[in-house]
PDB file of C-alpha atoms in Angstrom:
ATOM      1  CA  MET A   1     103.501  51.796 180.752  1.00  0.00           C
ATOM      2  CA  ILE A   2     101.392  54.301 178.568  1.00  0.00           C
ATOM      3  CA  GLY A   3      97.918  53.649 177.692  1.00  0.00           C
ATOM      4  CA  LEU A   4      96.071  55.175 174.662  1.00  0.00           C
ATOM      5  CA  ILE A   5      92.554  55.415 174.148  1.00  0.00           C
ATOM      6  CA  ASP A   6      91.039  56.623 170.729  1.00  0.00           C
ATOM      7  CA  LEU A   7      87.294  57.046 171.139  1.00  0.00           C
ATOM      8  CA  ASP A   8      86.962  57.930 167.538  1.00  0.00           C
ATOM      9  CA  ILE A   9      88.091  54.380 166.567  1.00  0.00           C
ATOM     10  CA  TYR A  10      85.609  52.710 168.907  1.00  0.00           C
ATOM     11  CA  TYR A  11      82.574  55.049 167.939  1.00  0.00           C
ATOM     12  CA  PRO A  12      83.022  55.843 164.294  1.00  0.00           C
ATOM     13  CA  GLN A  13      80.712  58.252 162.605  1.00  0.00           C
ATOM     14  CA  LYS A  14      81.459  58.229 158.900  1.00  0.00           C
ATOM     15  CA  PHE A  15      85.173  57.141 158.413  1.00  0.00           C
ATOM     16  CA  LEU A  16      87.260  54.945 160.385  1.00  0.00           C
ATOM     17  CA  LEU A  17      90.352  56.917 160.766  1.00  0.00           C
ATOM     18  CA  PRO A  18      93.008  56.659 163.618  1.00  0.00           C
ATOM     19  CA  ASN A  19      93.387  59.738 165.595  1.00  0.00           C
ATOM     20  CA  LEU A  20      96.665  61.436 164.518  1.00  0.00           C
ATOM     21  CA  GLU A  21      97.589  62.710 167.931  1.00  0.00           C
ATOM     22  CA  ILE A  22      97.266  59.032 169.223  1.00  0.00           C
ATOM     23  CA  MET A  23      99.672  58.006 166.664  1.00  0.00           C
ATOM     24  CA  LYS A  24     102.121  60.872 167.531  1.00  0.00           C
ATOM     25  CA  LEU A  25     101.906  59.931 171.177  1.00  0.00           C
ATOM     26  CA  ALA A  26     102.707  56.298 170.498  1.00  0.00           C
ATOM     27  CA  THR A  27     105.584  56.999 168.382  1.00  0.00           C
ATOM     28  CA  TYR A  28     107.116  59.575 170.919  1.00  0.00           C
ATOM     29  CA  TYR A  29     106.807  57.353 173.966  1.00  0.00           C
ATOM     30  CA  GLN A  30     107.977  54.152 172.043  1.00  0.00           C
ATOM     31  CA  LYS A  31     111.087  55.818 170.303  1.00  0.00           C
ATOM     32  CA  GLU A  32     111.928  58.801 172.687  1.00  0.00           C
ATOM     33  CA  LYS A  33     110.911  57.628 176.099  1.00  0.00           C
ATOM     34  CA  LYS A  34     111.456  53.800 175.469  1.00  0.00           C
ATOM     35  CA  GLU A  35     108.090  53.213 177.188  1.00  0.00           C
ATOM     36  CA  TYR A  36     105.647  50.434 176.491  1.00  0.00           C
ATOM     37  CA  VAL A  37     102.705  51.635 174.886  1.00  0.00           C
ATOM     38  CA  ARG A  38      99.368  49.947 174.361  1.00  0.00           C
ATOM     39  CA  LEU A  39      96.065  50.888 172.723  1.00  0.00           C
ATOM     40  CA  ILE A  40      93.475  50.393 175.259  1.00  0.00           C
ATOM     41  CA  ASP A  41      89.652  49.427 174.701  1.00  0.00           C
ATOM     42  CA  PRO A  42      87.408  51.894 176.416  1.00  0.00           C
ATOM     43  CA  SER A  43      85.647  49.192 178.241  1.00  0.00           C
ATOM     44  CA  GLU A  44      88.816  48.029 179.980  1.00  0.00           C
ATOM     45  CA  ASN A  45      88.206  48.268 183.742  1.00  0.00           C
ATOM     46  CA  ASN A  46      91.697  48.144 185.447  1.00  0.00           C
ATOM     47  CA  LEU A  47      93.313  51.345 184.327  1.00  0.00           C
ATOM     48  CA  SER A  48      95.419  51.900 187.536  1.00  0.00           C
ATOM     49  CA  SER A  49      98.290  49.836 186.082  1.00  0.00           C
ATOM     50  CA  TYR A  50      99.170  52.504 183.540  1.00  0.00           C
ATOM     51  CA  ASP A  51     101.589  55.281 184.482  1.00  0.00           C
ATOM     52  CA  LYS A  52      99.688  57.649 182.169  1.00  0.00           C
ATOM     53  CA  ILE A  53      96.776  57.251 179.816  1.00  0.00           C
ATOM     54  CA  PHE A  54      95.990  59.674 176.892  1.00  0.00           C
ATOM     55  CA  LEU A  55      92.237  59.764 175.908  1.00  0.00           C
ATOM     56  CA  ARG A  56      91.516  61.328 172.665  1.00  0.00           C
ATOM     57  CA  SER A  57      88.457  62.192 170.877  1.00  0.00           C
ATOM     58  CA  ASP A  58      87.477  64.620 168.098  1.00  0.00           C
ATOM     59  CA  ASN A  59      83.709  63.905 168.108  1.00  0.00           C
ATOM     60  CA  LEU A  60      81.712  65.560 170.796  1.00  0.00           C
ATOM     61  CA  ASN A  61      78.929  62.699 170.569  1.00  0.00           C
ATOM     62  CA  ASN A  62      81.388  59.949 171.493  1.00  0.00           C
ATOM     63  CA  PRO A  63      80.333  58.508 175.032  1.00  0.00           C
ATOM     64  CA  ILE A  64      82.972  58.533 177.720  1.00  0.00           C
ATOM     65  CA  PRO A  65      82.482  55.373 179.806  1.00  0.00           C
ATOM     66  CA  SER A  66      81.794  56.444 183.263  1.00  0.00           C
ATOM     67  CA  HIS A  67      84.475  54.215 185.023  1.00  0.00           C
ATOM     68  CA  ILE A  68      87.206  56.109 183.132  1.00  0.00           C
ATOM     69  CA  LEU A  69      86.493  59.391 184.786  1.00  0.00           C
ATOM     70  CA  GLN A  70      87.403  58.070 188.262  1.00  0.00           C
ATOM     71  CA  TYR A  71      91.226  57.723 187.113  1.00  0.00           C
ATOM     72  CA  SER A  72      93.531  60.715 187.916  1.00  0.00           C
ATOM     73  CA  ASN A  73      96.300  59.363 185.521  1.00  0.00           C
ATOM     74  CA  ILE A  74      94.267  60.297 182.296  1.00  0.00           C
ATOM     75  CA  GLU A  75      95.029  63.214 180.101  1.00  0.00           C
ATOM     76  CA  TYR A  76      91.928  64.327 177.803  1.00  0.00           C
ATOM     77  CA  GLY A  77      92.651  65.874 174.527  1.00  0.00           C
ATOM     78  CA  GLY A  78      91.144  66.325 171.024  1.00  0.00           C
ATOM     79  CA  ASN A  79      88.422  68.748 169.728  1.00  0.00           C
ATOM     80  CA  ALA A  80      85.815  67.220 171.917  1.00  0.00           C
ATOM     81  CA  PHE A  81      87.553  68.330 175.068  1.00  0.00           C
ATOM     82  CA  SER A  82      88.899  71.691 173.896  1.00  0.00           C
ATOM     83  CA  LYS A  83      85.677  73.193 172.358  1.00  0.00           C
ATOM     84  CA  GLY A  84      86.963  72.538 168.804  1.00  0.00           C
ATOM     85  CA  VAL A  85      90.261  74.458 169.412  1.00  0.00           C
ATOM     86  CA  TYR A  86      93.430  72.734 168.429  1.00  0.00           C
ATOM     87  CA  ILE A  87      95.783  72.656 171.509  1.00  0.00           C
ATOM     88  CA  PRO A  88      99.381  71.444 170.291  1.00  0.00           C
ATOM     89  CA  PHE A  89     101.528  69.183 172.130  1.00  0.00           C
ATOM     90  CA  GLU A  90     104.710  70.264 174.046  1.00  0.00           C
ATOM     91  CA  GLU A  91     107.619  71.078 171.777  1.00  0.00           C
ATOM     92  CA  GLU A  92     109.445  67.926 172.374  1.00  0.00           C
ATOM     93  CA  ILE A  93     106.524  65.722 171.187  1.00  0.00           C
TER      94      ILE A  93
END
């Protein structure tokens, strides 16, 4: 099971827009990999049941709940984690 956390949705600044990378990941894992994909609330505590979790944030001011940092199955992405530099996905995604 794939988990997706979009911090920009849970901590909106001006506009409530879903993260484009989250939508691409959801589509890719559902259609190509035939995986069950779930949007996760950042306050959810049991994240070990997910095979992989993608956390995306484009805003540097979004808080990252401390319990999330303890999991090794999380891949961080977005402008908040790449110093404002866009890092593209792998070619197949």
